[in-house]
Amino acid sequence: MVVVMKASSTNEQIEKVINKLRSFDLDIHLSQGTTRTIIGGVGDPKEKEMIMETIEVMDGVEKVVAIVNPYKLASREFKQEDTVIKIGDLCIGGNEIIVMAGPCAVENEQQIIETAEAVKRAGAKILRGGAFKPRTSPYSFQGLGEDGLKLLAKAREKTGLKIVTELMDLQHIKIVNEYSDIIQIGARNMQNFTLLKAVGKLQKPVLLKRGMSATVKELLMAAEYIMSEGNHQVILCERGIRTFEDATRNTLDLSIVPVIKEISHLPIIIDPSHATGKWNLVKPMTKAAIASGADGLIIEVHPNPLDAVSDGPQSLKFNNFNDLMNESRLVANAIGRNIAGDSDDVS
Amino acid sequence: MVVVMKASSTNEQIEKVINKLRSFDLDIHLSQGTTRTIIGGVGDPKEKEMIMETIEVMDGVEKVVAIVNPYKLASREFKQEDTVIKIGDLCIGGNEIIVMAGPCAVENEQQIIETAEAVKRAGAKILRGGAFKPRTSPYSFQGLGEDGLKLLAKAREKTGLKIVTELMDLQHIKIVNEYSDIIQIGARNMQNFTLLKAVGKLQKPVLLKRGMSATVKELLMAAEYIMSEGNHQVILCERGIRTFEDATRNTLDLSIVPVIKEISHLPIIIDPSHATGKWNLVKPMTKAAIASGADGLIIEVHPNPLDAVSDGPQSLKFNNFNDLMNESRLVANAIGRNIAGDSDDVS
Amino acid sequence: MVVVMKASSTNEQIEKVINKLRSFDLDIHLSQGTTRTIIGGVGDPKEKEMIMETIEVMDGVEKVVAIVNPYKLASREFKQEDTVIKIGDLCIGGNEIIVMAGPCAVENEQQIIETAEAVKRAGAKILRGGAFKPRTSPYSFQGLGEDGLKLLAKAREKTGLKIVTELMDLQHIKIVNEYSDIIQIGARNMQNFTLLKAVGKLQKPVLLKRGMSATVKELLMAAEYIMSEGNHQVILCERGIRTFEDATRNTLDLSIVPVIKEISHLPIIIDPSHATGKWNLVKPMTKAAIASGADGLIIEVHPNPLDAVSDGPQSLKFNNFNDLMNESRLVANAIGRNIAGDSDDVS
Amino acid sequence: MVVVMKASSTNEQIEKVINKLRSFDLDIHLSQGTTRTIIGGVGDPKEKEMIMETIEVMDGVEKVVAIVNPYKLASREFKQEDTVIKIGDLCIGGNEIIVMAGPCAVENEQQIIETAEAVKRAGAKILRGGAFKPRTSPYSFQGLGEDGLKLLAKAREKTGLKIVTELMDLQHIKIVNEYSDIIQIGARNMQNFTLLKAVGKLQKPVLLKRGMSATVKELLMAAEYIMSEGNHQVILCERGIRTFEDATRNTLDLSIVPVIKEISHLPIIIDPSHATGKWNLVKPMTKAAIASGADGLIIEVHPNPLDAVSDGPQSLKFNNFNDLMNESRLVANAIGRNIAGDSDDVS
């Protein structure tokens, strides 16, 4: 870390900072400029955050600047080659772009089976569907619970699709782990550290959604929580951040894709449905996500959005999803990647 | 709700929207303007959110505008008079401004007892201190756990101060409930709906912190979650929101105080320590919070911020906290309120 | 507009609001629900904003909701077909995606001529380059002024490229109009209403950049300022908005592209250089912009970014720009559009 | 500045960075840590921004960190004691808190004279009122222009109040300078650098409003533009920033007050009217502003907000303004400051 002293700092204050840094086993590099003294503390201590806070409080200190990023296991420096996550014969993070699709919430057998069959026909490889739903109103439908998980399993049996579904709290970790192929940690739980540690102890891929106002660094620190427990199968997911703009539900931050590719080895996928909140924006933003380099997509599809119990406005009908897949394939090809699946008409 | 149809909408589309609204038992008020048809759906259905989403998807609809706010129990309309929460002989939400103070984390017996005695002398009524700590890095100190709770209880015994401490997840609800007088739900858990429902079933006051990017409406919906389970003793807490400004850790949104006072009956307190992240900004923002009408404060105090295991930069020393209390009393008096406690020198 | 009365509003208050609305020649539609009275004010008055503010102040009023958008000339309702702007034989807003490229600032003859030749070879149709530079520091290079304009004109002569350059204030409108083919209004001037009206009186295409924290609605209102003076040749430009994320200079909001396509007829282009602030993010975000449906791009290119007087970090070298163009062509083709130009190696 | 090299950087790359820094006359301090090489560039060059950008582009560089702030004249380091701006017998930035009040726009003689008399009676020292109005819609009232300035002058004659009014562009600088005692630069023009330089050449106090999404640093850089031309009489003004919260028009950032007091010597005032957008929030936020340490306030007052041509919802009636002043006096006294004026009833 680099400690910048105030212009008005005294020799005694500088001395004290140096001694404090040394007490944490850091080597010192002193640089006395025309207006400022700068003290470098060199080393790789564990409690970096605490040390920086401690120094920041000392008299005469103007600011403390971190040199090394706080994440390790999630960083490109730790692991040069891209992480490819295997689920059966599926690879996430490889050349193929993986599409996850399905309804916001599992509602009943017909709905989920029909949707599974339709999205499979269109080329999706993974079925999404919520059994436990985080809803902003306590008066809204909260999901079918374990019954929903069983219906997802039935759809998997019928179609061969893999299953991704959200885990909302510790009490359901066992059953969600049992029924799912990928466990989703929702945006609201990105900093639910207990939950992160718990899924870190599983041997199952985790889809980690970026919090509504989380920075890229915080997203990687959340991944670090999971990885530090032993589970390195983390798929990052951008789903829109909160800004002042209200023309869309959230602001989709696609720049995060090349940023993550540079600083981390983890795969990253995009959720254009929650990001925009409007079904007619999903197709263009899906194509943009692919062109930006995303490794996959997670898209809301419903047999009849008009009857959806939640997120109807952002759900695609089967035929629109089919069109999206066909057009997306062309964009994927244009950047040298591919999306599996035939392109039969499903309408 | 009010449904605004597109200028290009057809009579058939209008008819369909009307029929859909009627299917939810809503009365219809039709208004045909020069450029737009507007359809009012009158009634008080439970699944408001879902109905609005359903209508939004229909052909010819431009937008759907909510008329009534989604929160009920938390609203001023539901309860005209201010909620005053009693904890023993203490009242939160009354004329007296209540100060909660203490270290970020409980570190050891000497630290917490000393701090408790110092903040009590200065006029604080409630001792804060974390036993379970949400930390952005998995490599940082995570709190003493139950041992920390026991030390808080010891400090309560010695000083008579009440205890507020954070509950991070369901698995600790029993012991946190046992040791605390107020259960804190942290900003990162403001939309941990399972946790909200669980504390909603207790008979204990809940300090609910606003999420980093939560709107006032979402904060009240989180309170609604707790209240809808039967526990109406909710204390709201503003602790800074995330904006582009980086001169402070967060941006303290004091306007929320009079806004909440207008639309809700719940008490609201301010956390100037987390909001600013810098101890020297805590005093002016405390005085501003009082002048804005806040019912209380929660402030970080540490015997020696230099040695704090977390949040040192925003913690006040005993003598600074004493000064803060003395100056704050004058501001409280200027607006016709008061802060308890003598003003002995504690240095 | 729709006026929502408070639950506690009296008949007299409702009556007064109705009379006030009638005084502005609005027709009244009254709707009395179970908990709220709603008053529709129907008509198309000119001073809509003022009327809404007036009503909002009246006793008993909870809120006033606008039904019709405030922009007219810029709206898709006003003009169904896409606006295509012709500059000589160039069309902006048609099927061809137009690329504008060049240095942040014009520095000297060699720099601008070399760059013009290189970007032309790679397929750019328009040369960008600042003669007047808005710099956050008064101590930074502020541009060559009229000399810069003359160098741009020389580059146009040599290459046949069109010229886009920024107009910073009224005093230079005559010379900027004389030398440029498109006048750029920078993000910081998006709400410089005097300047907007002034370029609205010219017969020249205007490139209007979105302000750093401007909503889509405000961007269209800025366009409306220009159009209301008679100049309908407005090209919108997204260049990143300001959010809490600091991994990129700004957050590129690509969702604005399909949003604008839905509600406006104006062409929209993307500036990935200023949005990201980092040259290595420019290529992926360019491809994403094309895939999202953008009509063009404006990209910073410099013979030697290391020696650039401003914005070096986000400028592409010639060979990188050439690669970008080649890869972009493939994406454009994948969505059924094209980018002109050969793809010779320019390295 | 401090240059952090990538872990993978080569000796040759390090050498090149050092040579480049030396070419700008900077002294070098090299620090080779376990994972990173850090290069300090010591000196005080003028084109700091450009040098940092240049280095950032070089191979092997991870990031460049500024050590010294970019503003000089506006900094507390440059001038230790508070700047007190004198306008006749008035002092802004001294112990007395100065209140500026008046309508958003000057509408007619009766309105401005009546308001001037009322706010004077209540204790205001300066009359505000817009003659040139920046309006988001080209169809809204744009101000009376020079006639408005003349009416302000008449009000000054009658009451002895000083005048503050907005300058929107260069073409009116002469007449605005002639009629006003303080020239206001609006939030939308905070980075209109031409305008800043022009008022920097005058001998008149400038009220500089913070841009809607400007950081504290950018606000000080805007002040620096004015000061670097010779005019050091700059009054900073916070008027709310743009965030995701929509319960208020903007989010009033009061923490900026103690932040500015620490890093700058310039006085800072608060505009609670534009910040909140609602008259009933103005009083509590005024008191909070005073308690936070603000040097003054600028408040919208109108004889009849219902008839105001703009900003009615945020304007106070005379009696409410009088109450505000009386209550504010008590808060000012509580922090050892005062607000001039008697407290006669003006209703």
Short mmCIF file of N, CA and C in Angstrom, two decimals, chain B residues 224-285:
data_model
loop_
_atom_site.label_atom_id
_atom_site.label_comp_id
_atom_site.label_asym_id
_atom_site.label_seq_id
_atom_site.Cartn_x
_atom_site.Cartn_y
_atom_site.Cartn_z
N GLU B 224 -42.62 -3.37 5.84
CA GLU B 224 -43.93 -4.03 5.68
C GLU B 224 -43.80 -5.55 5.85
N TYR B 225 -42.70 -6.10 5.33
CA TYR B 225 -42.45 -7.54 5.48
C TYR B 225 -42.45 -7.93 6.95
N ILE B 226 -41.72 -7.13 7.75
CA ILE B 226 -41.64 -7.42 9.19
C ILE B 226 -43.00 -7.24 9.85
N MET B 227 -43.66 -6.13 9.53
CA MET B 227 -44.93 -5.80 10.17
C MET B 227 -46.04 -6.77 9.79
N SER B 228 -45.99 -7.25 8.54
CA SER B 228 -47.06 -8.14 8.09
C SER B 228 -47.04 -9.47 8.84
N GLU B 229 -45.92 -9.75 9.54
CA GLU B 229 -45.86 -10.97 10.34
C GLU B 229 -46.28 -10.70 11.78
N GLY B 230 -46.58 -9.44 12.10
CA GLY B 230 -47.10 -9.15 13.43
C GLY B 230 -46.25 -8.23 14.29
N ASN B 231 -44.96 -8.06 13.93
CA ASN B 231 -44.08 -7.22 14.72
C ASN B 231 -44.06 -5.78 14.16
N HIS B 232 -44.72 -4.88 14.86
CA HIS B 232 -44.82 -3.50 14.37
C HIS B 232 -43.73 -2.58 14.94
N GLN B 233 -42.83 -3.14 15.73
CA GLN B 233 -41.79 -2.32 16.36
C GLN B 233 -40.57 -2.17 15.45
N VAL B 234 -40.73 -1.39 14.39
CA VAL B 234 -39.64 -1.23 13.43
C VAL B 234 -39.07 0.18 13.52
N ILE B 235 -37.76 0.26 13.67
CA ILE B 235 -37.05 1.54 13.66
C ILE B 235 -36.28 1.61 12.34
N LEU B 236 -36.57 2.61 11.52
CA LEU B 236 -35.87 2.75 10.23
C LEU B 236 -34.53 3.42 10.47
N CYS B 237 -33.57 3.14 9.62
CA CYS B 237 -32.24 3.75 9.77
C CYS B 237 -31.61 4.08 8.42
N GLU B 238 -31.32 5.37 8.24
CA GLU B 238 -30.61 5.82 7.03
C GLU B 238 -29.12 5.76 7.32
N ARG B 239 -28.34 5.13 6.40
CA ARG B 239 -26.89 4.98 6.63
C ARG B 239 -26.08 5.32 5.39
N GLY B 240 -26.70 6.15 4.53
CA GLY B 240 -25.97 6.58 3.34
C GLY B 240 -26.30 5.71 2.14
N ILE B 241 -26.42 6.33 0.98
CA ILE B 241 -26.70 5.59 -0.24
C ILE B 241 -25.50 5.69 -1.17
N ARG B 242 -25.50 4.84 -2.16
CA ARG B 242 -24.36 4.79 -3.07
C ARG B 242 -24.60 5.72 -4.25
N THR B 243 -23.68 6.64 -4.46
CA THR B 243 -23.77 7.55 -5.60
C THR B 243 -22.40 7.61 -6.27
N PHE B 244 -22.26 8.48 -7.23
CA PHE B 244 -20.99 8.65 -7.93
C PHE B 244 -19.96 9.40 -7.07
N GLU B 245 -20.41 10.11 -6.03
CA GLU B 245 -19.50 10.93 -5.23
C GLU B 245 -18.58 10.05 -4.39
N ASP B 246 -17.29 10.31 -4.43
CA ASP B 246 -16.38 9.46 -3.67
C ASP B 246 -15.61 10.22 -2.58
N ALA B 247 -16.02 11.45 -2.31
CA ALA B 247 -15.37 12.19 -1.23
C ALA B 247 -15.80 11.65 0.13
N THR B 248 -16.96 10.99 0.16
CA THR B 248 -17.42 10.31 1.37
C THR B 248 -17.70 8.85 0.99
N ARG B 249 -17.70 7.97 1.99
CA ARG B 249 -17.91 6.55 1.70
C ARG B 249 -19.26 6.32 1.01
N ASN B 250 -20.30 6.95 1.56
CA ASN B 250 -21.61 6.94 0.94
C ASN B 250 -22.14 8.37 0.96
N THR B 251 -23.32 8.59 0.40
CA THR B 251 -23.94 9.91 0.46
C THR B 251 -25.09 9.85 1.45
N LEU B 252 -24.96 10.60 2.55
CA LEU B 252 -26.00 10.60 3.57
C LEU B 252 -27.22 11.35 3.03
N ASP B 253 -28.36 10.67 2.98
CA ASP B 253 -29.57 11.26 2.41
C ASP B 253 -30.50 11.71 3.54
N LEU B 254 -30.23 12.92 4.06
CA LEU B 254 -31.03 13.37 5.21
C LEU B 254 -32.46 13.75 4.83
N SER B 255 -32.71 14.04 3.55
CA SER B 255 -34.08 14.40 3.16
C SER B 255 -35.05 13.28 3.47
N ILE B 256 -34.51 12.07 3.59
CA ILE B 256 -35.39 10.95 3.88
C ILE B 256 -36.12 11.16 5.20
N VAL B 257 -35.53 11.92 6.12
CA VAL B 257 -36.16 12.09 7.43
C VAL B 257 -37.53 12.77 7.31
N PRO B 258 -37.59 14.01 6.77
CA PRO B 258 -38.94 14.58 6.65
C PRO B 258 -39.84 13.81 5.68
N VAL B 259 -39.26 13.16 4.68
CA VAL B 259 -40.09 12.36 3.76
C VAL B 259 -40.77 11.23 4.55
N ILE B 260 -39.99 10.49 5.32
CA ILE B 260 -40.55 9.39 6.12
C ILE B 260 -41.60 9.91 7.10
N LYS B 261 -41.29 11.03 7.73
CA LYS B 261 -42.23 11.61 8.71
C LYS B 261 -43.58 11.90 8.06
N GLU B 262 -43.56 12.20 6.77
CA GLU B 262 -44.80 12.53 6.09
C GLU B 262 -45.58 11.27 5.70
N ILE B 263 -44.88 10.27 5.20
CA ILE B 263 -45.61 9.12 4.63
C ILE B 263 -45.68 7.92 5.56
N SER B 264 -44.94 7.92 6.65
CA SER B 264 -44.95 6.77 7.56
C SER B 264 -45.04 7.23 9.01
N HIS B 265 -45.43 6.33 9.88
CA HIS B 265 -45.53 6.63 11.32
C HIS B 265 -44.35 6.06 12.08
N LEU B 266 -43.43 5.39 11.37
CA LEU B 266 -42.31 4.72 12.05
C LEU B 266 -41.20 5.71 12.40
N PRO B 267 -40.50 5.48 13.51
CA PRO B 267 -39.37 6.34 13.86
C PRO B 267 -38.20 6.10 12.90
N ILE B 268 -37.38 7.11 12.72
CA ILE B 268 -36.20 6.98 11.85
C ILE B 268 -34.99 7.57 12.54
N ILE B 269 -33.90 6.82 12.48
CA ILE B 269 -32.64 7.29 13.06
C ILE B 269 -31.57 7.33 11.98
N ILE B 270 -30.44 7.95 12.29
CA ILE B 270 -29.37 8.18 11.31
C ILE B 270 -28.07 7.54 11.79
N ASP B 271 -27.35 6.95 10.86
CA ASP B 271 -26.02 6.40 11.15
C ASP B 271 -24.98 7.23 10.39
N PRO B 272 -24.46 8.28 11.03
CA PRO B 272 -23.52 9.16 10.31
C PRO B 272 -22.14 8.53 10.15
N SER B 273 -21.85 7.48 10.91
CA SER B 273 -20.52 6.87 10.85
C SER B 273 -20.35 6.09 9.55
N HIS B 274 -21.30 5.18 9.26
CA HIS B 274 -21.19 4.42 8.01
C HIS B 274 -21.46 5.31 6.80
N ALA B 275 -22.32 6.32 6.98
CA ALA B 275 -22.68 7.18 5.86
C ALA B 275 -21.47 7.93 5.33
N THR B 276 -20.66 8.46 6.26
CA THR B 276 -19.55 9.29 5.82
C THR B 276 -18.24 8.51 5.72
N GLY B 277 -18.05 7.54 6.66
CA GLY B 277 -16.82 6.77 6.65
C GLY B 277 -15.62 7.50 7.23
N LYS B 278 -15.85 8.71 7.75
CA LYS B 278 -14.74 9.50 8.29
C LYS B 278 -15.16 10.14 9.61
N TRP B 279 -14.38 9.88 10.66
CA TRP B 279 -14.78 10.33 11.99
C TRP B 279 -14.99 11.83 12.08
N ASN B 280 -14.19 12.61 11.31
CA ASN B 280 -14.30 14.06 11.47
C ASN B 280 -15.55 14.64 10.80
N LEU B 281 -16.27 13.82 10.02
CA LEU B 281 -17.53 14.28 9.44
C LEU B 281 -18.72 13.88 10.31
N VAL B 282 -18.47 13.04 11.31
CA VAL B 282 -19.58 12.50 12.10
C VAL B 282 -20.28 13.59 12.93
N LYS B 283 -19.51 14.47 13.53
CA LYS B 283 -20.13 15.50 14.38
C LYS B 283 -21.02 16.44 13.58
N PRO B 284 -20.53 17.07 12.51
CA PRO B 284 -21.45 17.96 11.78
C PRO B 284 -22.68 17.23 11.23
N MET B 285 -22.50 16.00 10.77
CA MET B 285 -23.65 15.29 10.20
C MET B 285 -24.62 14.82 11.29
#
